[in-house]
Coordinates of C-alpha atoms in Angstrom, one line a residue:
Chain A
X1232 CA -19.0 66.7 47.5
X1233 CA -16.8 66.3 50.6
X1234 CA -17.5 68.0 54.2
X1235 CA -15.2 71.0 53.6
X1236 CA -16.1 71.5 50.0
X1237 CA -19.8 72.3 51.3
X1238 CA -18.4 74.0 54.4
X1239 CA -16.1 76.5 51.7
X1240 CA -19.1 76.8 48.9
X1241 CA -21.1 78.1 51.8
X1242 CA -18.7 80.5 53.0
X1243 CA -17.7 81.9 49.9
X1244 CA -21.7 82.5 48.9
X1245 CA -21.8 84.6 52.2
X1246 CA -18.8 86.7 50.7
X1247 CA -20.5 89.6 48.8
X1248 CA -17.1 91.5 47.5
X1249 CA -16.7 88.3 45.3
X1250 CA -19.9 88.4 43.6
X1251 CA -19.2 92.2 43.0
X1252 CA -15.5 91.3 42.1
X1253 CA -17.5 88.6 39.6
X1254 CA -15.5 86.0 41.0
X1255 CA -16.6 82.1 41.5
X1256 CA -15.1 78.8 42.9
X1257 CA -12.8 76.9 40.5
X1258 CA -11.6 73.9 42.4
X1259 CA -11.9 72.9 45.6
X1260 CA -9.2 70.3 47.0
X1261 CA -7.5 69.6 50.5
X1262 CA -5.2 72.4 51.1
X1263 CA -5.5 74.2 47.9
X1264 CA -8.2 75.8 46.3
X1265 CA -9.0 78.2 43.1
X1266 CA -10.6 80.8 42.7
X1267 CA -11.6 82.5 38.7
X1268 CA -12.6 86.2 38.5
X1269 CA -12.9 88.0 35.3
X1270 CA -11.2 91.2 34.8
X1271 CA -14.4 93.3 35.2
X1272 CA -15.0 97.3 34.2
X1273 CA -15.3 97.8 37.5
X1274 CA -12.3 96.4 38.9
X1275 CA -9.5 98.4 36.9
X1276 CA -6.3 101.2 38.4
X1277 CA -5.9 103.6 36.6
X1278 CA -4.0 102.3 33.5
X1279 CA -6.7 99.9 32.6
X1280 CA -5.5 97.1 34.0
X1281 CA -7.1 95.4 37.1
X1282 CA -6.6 96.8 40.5
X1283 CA -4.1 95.6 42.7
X1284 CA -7.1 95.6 44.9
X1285 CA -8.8 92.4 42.6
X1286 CA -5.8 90.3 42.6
X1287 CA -5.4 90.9 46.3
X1288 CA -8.9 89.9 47.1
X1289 CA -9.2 86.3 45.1
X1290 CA -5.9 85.5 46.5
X1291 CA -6.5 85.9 49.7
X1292 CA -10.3 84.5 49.6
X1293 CA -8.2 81.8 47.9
X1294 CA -5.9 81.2 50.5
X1295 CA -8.4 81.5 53.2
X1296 CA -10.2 78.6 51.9
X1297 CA -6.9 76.6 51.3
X1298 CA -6.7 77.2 55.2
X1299 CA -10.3 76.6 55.6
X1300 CA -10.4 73.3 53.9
X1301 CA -7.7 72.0 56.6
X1302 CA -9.9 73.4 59.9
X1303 CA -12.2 71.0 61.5
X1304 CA -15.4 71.6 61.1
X1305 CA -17.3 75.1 62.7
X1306 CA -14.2 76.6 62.4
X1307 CA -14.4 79.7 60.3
X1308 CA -10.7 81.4 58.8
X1309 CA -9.6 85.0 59.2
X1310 CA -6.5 87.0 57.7
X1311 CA -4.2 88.1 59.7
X1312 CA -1.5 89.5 57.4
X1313 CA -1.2 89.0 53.8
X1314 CA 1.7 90.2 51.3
X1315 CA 1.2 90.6 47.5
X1316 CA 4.1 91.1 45.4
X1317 CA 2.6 92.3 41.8
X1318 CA 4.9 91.3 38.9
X1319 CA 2.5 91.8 35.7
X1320 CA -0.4 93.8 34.8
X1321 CA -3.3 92.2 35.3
X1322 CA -4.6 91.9 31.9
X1323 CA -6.0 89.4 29.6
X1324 CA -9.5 87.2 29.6
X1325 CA -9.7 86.6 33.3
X1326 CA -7.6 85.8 36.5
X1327 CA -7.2 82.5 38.5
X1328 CA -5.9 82.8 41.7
X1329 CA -4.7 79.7 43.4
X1330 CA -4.2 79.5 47.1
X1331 CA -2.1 76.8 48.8
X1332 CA -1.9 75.9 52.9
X1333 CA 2.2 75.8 53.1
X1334 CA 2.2 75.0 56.4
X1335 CA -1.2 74.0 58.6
X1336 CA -1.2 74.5 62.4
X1337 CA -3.7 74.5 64.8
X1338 CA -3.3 78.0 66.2
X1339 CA -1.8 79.6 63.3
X1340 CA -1.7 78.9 59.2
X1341 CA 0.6 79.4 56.6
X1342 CA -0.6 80.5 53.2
X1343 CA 0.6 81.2 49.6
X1344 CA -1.3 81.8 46.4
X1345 CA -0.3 82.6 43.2
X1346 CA -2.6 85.2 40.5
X1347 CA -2.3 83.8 36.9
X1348 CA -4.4 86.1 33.9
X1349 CA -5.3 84.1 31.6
X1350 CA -5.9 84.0 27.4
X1351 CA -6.6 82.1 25.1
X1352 CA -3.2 81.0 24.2
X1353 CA -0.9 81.7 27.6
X1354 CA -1.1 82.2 31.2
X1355 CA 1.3 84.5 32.7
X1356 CA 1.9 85.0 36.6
X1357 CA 0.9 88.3 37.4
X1358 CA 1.1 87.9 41.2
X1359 CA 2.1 85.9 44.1
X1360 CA 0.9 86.3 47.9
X1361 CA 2.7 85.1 51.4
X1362 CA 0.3 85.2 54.3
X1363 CA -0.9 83.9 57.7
X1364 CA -4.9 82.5 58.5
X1365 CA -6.3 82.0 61.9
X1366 CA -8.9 79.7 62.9
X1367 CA -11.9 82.0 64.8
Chain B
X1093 CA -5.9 123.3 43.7
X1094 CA -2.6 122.6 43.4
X1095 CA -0.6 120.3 40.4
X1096 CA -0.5 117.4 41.8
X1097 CA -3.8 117.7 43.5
X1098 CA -5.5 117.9 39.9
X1099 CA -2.9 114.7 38.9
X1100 CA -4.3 113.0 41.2
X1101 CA -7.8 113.2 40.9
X1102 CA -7.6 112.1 37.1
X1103 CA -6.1 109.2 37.9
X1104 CA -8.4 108.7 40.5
X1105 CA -11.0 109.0 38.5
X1106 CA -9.9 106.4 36.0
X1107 CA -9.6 103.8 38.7
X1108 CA -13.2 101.9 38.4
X1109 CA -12.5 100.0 41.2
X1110 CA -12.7 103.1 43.4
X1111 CA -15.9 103.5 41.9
X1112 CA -17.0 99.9 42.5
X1113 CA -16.3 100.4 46.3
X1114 CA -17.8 103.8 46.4
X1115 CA -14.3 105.5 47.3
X1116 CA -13.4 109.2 47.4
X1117 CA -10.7 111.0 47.5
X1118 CA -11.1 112.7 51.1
X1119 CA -8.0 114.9 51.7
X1120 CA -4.6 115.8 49.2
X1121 CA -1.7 116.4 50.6
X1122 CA 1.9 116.5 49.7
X1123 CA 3.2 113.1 50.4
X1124 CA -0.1 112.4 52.4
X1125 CA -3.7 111.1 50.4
X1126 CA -6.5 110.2 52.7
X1127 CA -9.6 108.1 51.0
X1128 CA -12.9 107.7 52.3
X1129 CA -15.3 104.6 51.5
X1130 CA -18.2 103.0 52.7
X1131 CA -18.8 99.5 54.0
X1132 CA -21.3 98.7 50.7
X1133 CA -23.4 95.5 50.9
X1134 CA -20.8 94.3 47.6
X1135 CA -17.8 94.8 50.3
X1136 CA -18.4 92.3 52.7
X1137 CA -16.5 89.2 54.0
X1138 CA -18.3 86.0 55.3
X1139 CA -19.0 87.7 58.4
X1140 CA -20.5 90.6 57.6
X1141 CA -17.8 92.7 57.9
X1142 CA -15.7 94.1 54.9
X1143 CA -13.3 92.2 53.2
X1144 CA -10.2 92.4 53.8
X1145 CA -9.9 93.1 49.9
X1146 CA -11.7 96.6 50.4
X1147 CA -9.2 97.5 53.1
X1148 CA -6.6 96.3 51.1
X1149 CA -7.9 98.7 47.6
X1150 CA -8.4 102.1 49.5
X1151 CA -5.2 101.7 52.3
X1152 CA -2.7 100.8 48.5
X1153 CA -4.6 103.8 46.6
X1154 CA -4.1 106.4 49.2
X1155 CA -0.2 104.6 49.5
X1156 CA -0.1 105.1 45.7
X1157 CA -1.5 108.3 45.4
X1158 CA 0.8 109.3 48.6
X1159 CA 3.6 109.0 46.4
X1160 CA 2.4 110.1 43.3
X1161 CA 2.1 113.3 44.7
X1162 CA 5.9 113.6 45.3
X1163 CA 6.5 112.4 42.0
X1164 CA 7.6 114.5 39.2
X1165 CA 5.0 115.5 36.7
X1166 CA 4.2 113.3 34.2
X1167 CA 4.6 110.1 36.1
X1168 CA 2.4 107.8 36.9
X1169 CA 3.0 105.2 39.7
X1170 CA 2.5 101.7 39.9
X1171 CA 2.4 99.4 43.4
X1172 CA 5.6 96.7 43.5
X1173 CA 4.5 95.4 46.8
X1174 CA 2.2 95.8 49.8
X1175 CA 1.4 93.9 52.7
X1176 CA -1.2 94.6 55.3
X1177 CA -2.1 93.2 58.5
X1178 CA -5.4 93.2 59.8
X1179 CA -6.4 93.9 63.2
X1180 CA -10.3 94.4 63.6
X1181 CA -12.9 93.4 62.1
X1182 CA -13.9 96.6 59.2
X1183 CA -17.3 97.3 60.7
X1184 CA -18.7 100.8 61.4
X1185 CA -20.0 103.7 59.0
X1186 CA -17.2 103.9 56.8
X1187 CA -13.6 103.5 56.4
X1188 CA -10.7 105.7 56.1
X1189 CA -7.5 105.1 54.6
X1190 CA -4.8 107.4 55.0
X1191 CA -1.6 106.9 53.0
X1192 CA 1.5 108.6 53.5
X1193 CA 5.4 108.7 51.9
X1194 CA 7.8 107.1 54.3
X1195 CA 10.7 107.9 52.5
X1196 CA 10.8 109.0 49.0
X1197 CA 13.2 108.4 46.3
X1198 CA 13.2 108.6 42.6
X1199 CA 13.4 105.0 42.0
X1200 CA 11.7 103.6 44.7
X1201 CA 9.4 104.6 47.2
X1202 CA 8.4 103.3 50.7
X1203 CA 4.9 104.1 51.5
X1204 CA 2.8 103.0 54.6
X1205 CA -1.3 103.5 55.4
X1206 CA -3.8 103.3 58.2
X1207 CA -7.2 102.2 57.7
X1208 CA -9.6 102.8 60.4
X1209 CA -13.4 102.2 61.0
X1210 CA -15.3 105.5 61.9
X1211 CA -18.8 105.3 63.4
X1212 CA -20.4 108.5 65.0
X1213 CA -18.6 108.6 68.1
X1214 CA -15.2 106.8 67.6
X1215 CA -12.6 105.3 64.9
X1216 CA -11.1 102.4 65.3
X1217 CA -7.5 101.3 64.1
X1218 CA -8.3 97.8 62.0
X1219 CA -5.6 97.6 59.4
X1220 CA -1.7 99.0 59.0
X1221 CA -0.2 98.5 55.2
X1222 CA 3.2 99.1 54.7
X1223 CA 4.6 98.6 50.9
X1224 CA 6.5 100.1 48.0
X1225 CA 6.1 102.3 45.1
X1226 CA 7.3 103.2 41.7
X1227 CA 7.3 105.6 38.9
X1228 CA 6.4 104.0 35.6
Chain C
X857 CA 13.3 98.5 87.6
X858 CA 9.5 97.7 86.7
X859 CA 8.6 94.0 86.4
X860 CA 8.5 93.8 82.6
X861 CA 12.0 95.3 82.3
X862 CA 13.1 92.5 84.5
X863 CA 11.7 90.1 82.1
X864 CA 12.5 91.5 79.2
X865 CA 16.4 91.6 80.2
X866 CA 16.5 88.7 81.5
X867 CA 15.1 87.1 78.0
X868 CA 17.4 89.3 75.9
X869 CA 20.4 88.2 78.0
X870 CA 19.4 84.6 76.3
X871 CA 19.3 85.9 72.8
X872 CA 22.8 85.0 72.3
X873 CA 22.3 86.1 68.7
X874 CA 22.1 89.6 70.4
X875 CA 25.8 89.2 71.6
X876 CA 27.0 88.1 68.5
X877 CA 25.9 91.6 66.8
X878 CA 27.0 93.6 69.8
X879 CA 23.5 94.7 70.6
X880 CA 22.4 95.9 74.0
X881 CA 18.7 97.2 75.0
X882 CA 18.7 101.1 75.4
X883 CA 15.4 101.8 76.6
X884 CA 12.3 100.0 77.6
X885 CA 8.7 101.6 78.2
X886 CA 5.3 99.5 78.2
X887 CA 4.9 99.0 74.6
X888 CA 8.3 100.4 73.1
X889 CA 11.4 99.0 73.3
X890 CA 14.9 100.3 71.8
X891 CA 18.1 98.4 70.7
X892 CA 20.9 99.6 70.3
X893 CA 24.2 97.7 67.9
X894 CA 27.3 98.6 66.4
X895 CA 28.0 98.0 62.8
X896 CA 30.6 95.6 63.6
X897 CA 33.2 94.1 60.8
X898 CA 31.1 91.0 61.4
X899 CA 27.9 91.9 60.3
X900 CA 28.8 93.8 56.7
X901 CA 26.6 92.4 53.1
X902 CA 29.4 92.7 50.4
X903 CA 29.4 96.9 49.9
X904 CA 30.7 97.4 53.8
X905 CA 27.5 97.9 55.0
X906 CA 25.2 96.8 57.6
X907 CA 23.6 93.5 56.6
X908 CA 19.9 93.4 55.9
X909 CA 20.0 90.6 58.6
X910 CA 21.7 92.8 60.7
X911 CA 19.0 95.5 61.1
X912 CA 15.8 92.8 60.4
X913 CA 18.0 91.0 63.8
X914 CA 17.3 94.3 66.0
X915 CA 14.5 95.3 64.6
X916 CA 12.7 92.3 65.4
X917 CA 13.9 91.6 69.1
X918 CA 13.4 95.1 69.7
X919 CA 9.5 94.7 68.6
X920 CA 9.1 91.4 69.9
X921 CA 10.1 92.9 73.5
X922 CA 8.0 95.5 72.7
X923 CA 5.2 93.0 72.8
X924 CA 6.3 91.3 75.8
X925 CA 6.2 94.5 77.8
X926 CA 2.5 94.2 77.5
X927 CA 2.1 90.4 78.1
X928 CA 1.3 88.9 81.0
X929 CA 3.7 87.4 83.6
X930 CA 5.1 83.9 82.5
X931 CA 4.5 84.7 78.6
X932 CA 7.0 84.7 76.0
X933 CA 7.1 85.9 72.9
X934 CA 7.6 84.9 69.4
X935 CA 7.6 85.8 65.9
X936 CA 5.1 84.9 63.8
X937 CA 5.9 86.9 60.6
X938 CA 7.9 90.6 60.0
X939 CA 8.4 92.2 57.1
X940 CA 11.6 94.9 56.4
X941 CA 11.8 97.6 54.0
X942 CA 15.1 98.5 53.5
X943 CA 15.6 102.5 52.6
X944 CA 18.9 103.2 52.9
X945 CA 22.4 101.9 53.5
X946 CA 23.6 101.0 57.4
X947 CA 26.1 103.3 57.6
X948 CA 27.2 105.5 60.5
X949 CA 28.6 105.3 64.4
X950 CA 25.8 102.6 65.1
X951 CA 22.2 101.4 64.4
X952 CA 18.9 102.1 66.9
X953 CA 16.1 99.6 66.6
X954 CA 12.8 101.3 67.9
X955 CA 10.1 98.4 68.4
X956 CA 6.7 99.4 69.3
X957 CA 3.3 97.8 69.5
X958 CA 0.4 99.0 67.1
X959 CA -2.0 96.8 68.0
X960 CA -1.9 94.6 71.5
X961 CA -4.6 91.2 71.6
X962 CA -4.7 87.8 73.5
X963 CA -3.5 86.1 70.8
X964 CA -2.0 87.9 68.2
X965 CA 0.1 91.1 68.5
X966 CA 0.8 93.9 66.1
X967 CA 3.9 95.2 66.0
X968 CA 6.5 97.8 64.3
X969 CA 10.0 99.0 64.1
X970 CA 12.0 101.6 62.7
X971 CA 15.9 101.1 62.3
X972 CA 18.1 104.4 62.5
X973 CA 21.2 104.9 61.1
X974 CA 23.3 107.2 63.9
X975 CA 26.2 109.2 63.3
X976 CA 27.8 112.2 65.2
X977 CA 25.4 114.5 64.0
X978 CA 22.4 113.5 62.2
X979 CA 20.3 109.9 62.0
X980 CA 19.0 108.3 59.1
X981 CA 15.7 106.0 58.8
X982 CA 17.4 103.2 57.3
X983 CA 14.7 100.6 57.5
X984 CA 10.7 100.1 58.7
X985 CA 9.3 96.6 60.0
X986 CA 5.7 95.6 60.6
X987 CA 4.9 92.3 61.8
X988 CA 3.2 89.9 64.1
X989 CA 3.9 88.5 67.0
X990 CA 2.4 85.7 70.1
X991 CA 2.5 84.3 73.1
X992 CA 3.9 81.1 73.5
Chain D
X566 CA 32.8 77.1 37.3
X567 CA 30.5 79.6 35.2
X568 CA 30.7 83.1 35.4
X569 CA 27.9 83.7 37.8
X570 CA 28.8 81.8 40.1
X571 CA 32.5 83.3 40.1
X572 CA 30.8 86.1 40.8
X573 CA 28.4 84.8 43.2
X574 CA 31.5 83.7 45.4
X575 CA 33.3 86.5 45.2
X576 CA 30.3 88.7 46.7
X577 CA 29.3 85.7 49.4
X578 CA 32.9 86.5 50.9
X579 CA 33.0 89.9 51.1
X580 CA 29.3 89.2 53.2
X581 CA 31.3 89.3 56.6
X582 CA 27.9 88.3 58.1
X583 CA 28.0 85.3 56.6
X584 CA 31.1 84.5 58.6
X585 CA 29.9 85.2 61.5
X586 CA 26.8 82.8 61.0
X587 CA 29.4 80.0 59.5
X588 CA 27.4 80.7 56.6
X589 CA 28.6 78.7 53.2
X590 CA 27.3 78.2 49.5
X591 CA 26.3 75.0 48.6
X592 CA 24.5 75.5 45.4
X593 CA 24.6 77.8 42.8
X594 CA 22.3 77.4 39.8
X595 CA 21.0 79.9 37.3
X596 CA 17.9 81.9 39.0
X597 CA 18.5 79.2 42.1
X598 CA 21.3 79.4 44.9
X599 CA 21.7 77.3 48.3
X600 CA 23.0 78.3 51.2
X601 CA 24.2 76.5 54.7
X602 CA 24.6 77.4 58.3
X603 CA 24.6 75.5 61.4
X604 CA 23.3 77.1 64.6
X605 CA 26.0 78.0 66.1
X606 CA 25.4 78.7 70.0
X607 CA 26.1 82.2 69.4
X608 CA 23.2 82.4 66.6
X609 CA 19.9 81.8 69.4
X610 CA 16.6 83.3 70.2
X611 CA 16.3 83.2 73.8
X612 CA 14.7 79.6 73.9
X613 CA 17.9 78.1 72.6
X614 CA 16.2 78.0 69.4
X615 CA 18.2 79.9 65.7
X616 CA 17.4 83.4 66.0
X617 CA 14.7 84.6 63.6
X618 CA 17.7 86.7 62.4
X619 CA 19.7 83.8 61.3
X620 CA 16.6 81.9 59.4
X621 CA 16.4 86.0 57.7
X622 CA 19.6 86.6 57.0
X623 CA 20.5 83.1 54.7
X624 CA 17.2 83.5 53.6
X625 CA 17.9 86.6 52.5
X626 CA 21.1 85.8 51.0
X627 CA 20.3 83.3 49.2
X628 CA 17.5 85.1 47.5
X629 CA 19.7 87.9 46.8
X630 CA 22.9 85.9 44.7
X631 CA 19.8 83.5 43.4
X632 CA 18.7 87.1 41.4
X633 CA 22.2 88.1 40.9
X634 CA 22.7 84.4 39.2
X635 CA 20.7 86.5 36.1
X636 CA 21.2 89.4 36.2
X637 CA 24.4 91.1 34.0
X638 CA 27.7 90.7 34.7
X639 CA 29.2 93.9 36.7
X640 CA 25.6 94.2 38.5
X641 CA 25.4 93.7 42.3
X642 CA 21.9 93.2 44.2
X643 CA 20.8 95.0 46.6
X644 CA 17.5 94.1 48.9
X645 CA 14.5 96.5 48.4
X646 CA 12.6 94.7 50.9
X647 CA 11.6 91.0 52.4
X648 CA 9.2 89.2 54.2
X649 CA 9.5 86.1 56.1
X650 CA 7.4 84.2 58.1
X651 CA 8.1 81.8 60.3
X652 CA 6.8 78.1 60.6
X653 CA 9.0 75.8 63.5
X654 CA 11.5 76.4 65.6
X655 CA 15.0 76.7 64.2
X656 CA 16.6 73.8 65.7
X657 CA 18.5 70.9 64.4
X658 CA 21.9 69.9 63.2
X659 CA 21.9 72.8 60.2
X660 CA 20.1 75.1 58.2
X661 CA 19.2 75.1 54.2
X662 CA 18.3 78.5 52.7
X663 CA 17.3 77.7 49.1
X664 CA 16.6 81.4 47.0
X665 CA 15.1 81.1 44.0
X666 CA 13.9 83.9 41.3
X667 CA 10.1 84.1 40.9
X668 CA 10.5 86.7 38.3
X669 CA 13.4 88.3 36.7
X670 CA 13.3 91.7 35.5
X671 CA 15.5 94.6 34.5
X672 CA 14.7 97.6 37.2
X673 CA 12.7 94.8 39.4
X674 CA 13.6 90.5 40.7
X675 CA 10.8 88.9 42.7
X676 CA 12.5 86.4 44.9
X677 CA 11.6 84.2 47.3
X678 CA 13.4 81.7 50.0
X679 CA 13.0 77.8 51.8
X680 CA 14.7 77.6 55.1
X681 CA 14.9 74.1 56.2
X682 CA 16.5 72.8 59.6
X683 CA 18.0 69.3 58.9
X684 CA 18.9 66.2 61.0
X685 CA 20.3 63.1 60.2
X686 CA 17.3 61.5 59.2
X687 CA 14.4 64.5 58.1
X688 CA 14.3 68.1 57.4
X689 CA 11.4 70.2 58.9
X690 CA 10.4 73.5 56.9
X691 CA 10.9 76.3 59.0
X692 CA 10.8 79.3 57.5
X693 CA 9.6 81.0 53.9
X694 CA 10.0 84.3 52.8
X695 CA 9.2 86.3 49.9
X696 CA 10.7 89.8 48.8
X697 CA 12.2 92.2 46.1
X698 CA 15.8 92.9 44.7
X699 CA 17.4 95.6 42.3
X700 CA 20.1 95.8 40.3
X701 CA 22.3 98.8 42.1

């Protein structure tokens, strides 16, 4: 397990709203990392679907950590802005959200992450995020 | 309690996610929805303070539910986008979110929110939201 | 003439994308800055109105000097991110760009706009921006 | 020439803005359209840099005819609302706006935009943005 991988487990263990959200750690690379959450009874709008609120929050823990992965070491991420566009219901087994460092600076990151939900058969893209990370 | 007041609090209702968080619905107004929630030890970020995925779920339900209440009866109303910038950390006794129409419109609607922390003796402002509704 | 209304002119009079859309300042407080344009015959989209870049090019200057008016000496400003939603056509006699800072910090600035559509008699919102801007 | 991009053509000239940016199309694919500007001195920010407005408005562009590219003939497109954020300096010998559709949809198009300044030897991303267009 690489420095940041540790550095990003650590982090994310220390982030309680995904253990409520049921969510784990998928994949861990340089600049883009996954995240997997489950479409819990708990995390639903109103038409049973998940909340635009659980697709927001695994994309942008996503993202943070894409950022995160890139920061030298101490650093710690926070969002500054983040913009979901939701194209799909989130239905199906479960959700991946994968979030991507588009462009890494030292004052100021640029994020992305796409929300797939997931069955047995098909993925489809339910959602994608644009946002920026700081190093604090 | 008026029609839409009682629309709104079904659908409300049905969203587990409020639940999850420990929202309520705080104050119903036309074209103005204020939600209350706490900063539960299942909300928090890496720092202690709440994610910015709990800011995020109350500031695009009180947008949502803003809008439904301008909406004809019958409708339902579903987020197309949302962005939201954070600007404090969400610490204190609990949140508000208060969600409000910018401009209406039958096929689309523009809908902004505040979110502040409250403690005993002063709110503070720590994240603005400003997205877009629809009727489905 | 304050010292932040000397800057801020001064800076403007380099955006030469200003001249090009006929834009001039109107008014500038600490922390809210107006500009005013003309819908010239150069700045249509393809139904003879004002083009989204047209109002998302005032509306950002005029919230970026709303920033700077609360910078220190020697700073300048830049955008970081800005989101528009558009909510109506840019019709009328002219367009006002009201910029104004929601949240001022060190190193990262909140910041909004509203675009107004102006006509002999009434004005019209025609667009909202929230965005982010920093010292550079 | 296919009958998108007839129509693609036809609307890019009626955009007088695009003329006054010395704007062109340089690609039009289905769901995918390419657009080209140089900087012209009357296009700066006040650093001598594009103007955020210019990296906006072909970015903007080009995600609008990239969702006209699908959607039925007699439609136009019309921009609901658009986010960009902003990665390097515009400088350079030209711009490249590439649009492309994330998702397609009847009453809804998920876009999103590249903006690339170019030299003679490398091209620098400068710009992304992400957004939403209707049919009108």
């Amino acid at each position: 397990m690489n420095e940041f991988e540790a550095r990003i487990r650590e982090s994310f263990g220390r982030q309680t709203m995904m253990q409520t959200l049921g969510a784990e750690l998928a994949k861990i690379d340089a600049g883009r990392v996954t995240i997997l959450a489950p479409i819990l009874a708990g995390s639903l709008q109103q038409h049973g679907a998940g909340h635009a609120g659980l697709a927001f929050s695994i994309g942008d823990s996503a993202a943070g950590y894409s950022a995160l992965s890139l920061m030298p070491e101490g650093a710690e991420v926070m969002t500054v802005e983040m913009k979901i566009n939701l194209m799909a219901p989130a239905v199906g087994d479960h959700l991946i959200a994968e979030g991507r460092v588009i462009r890494p600076g030292r004052r100021i990151m640029v994020v992305a992450a796409d929300v797939w939900s997931v069955t047995a058969d098909k993925r489809k893209h339910v959602a994608i995020l644009q946002g920026t990370m700081i190093p604090v």
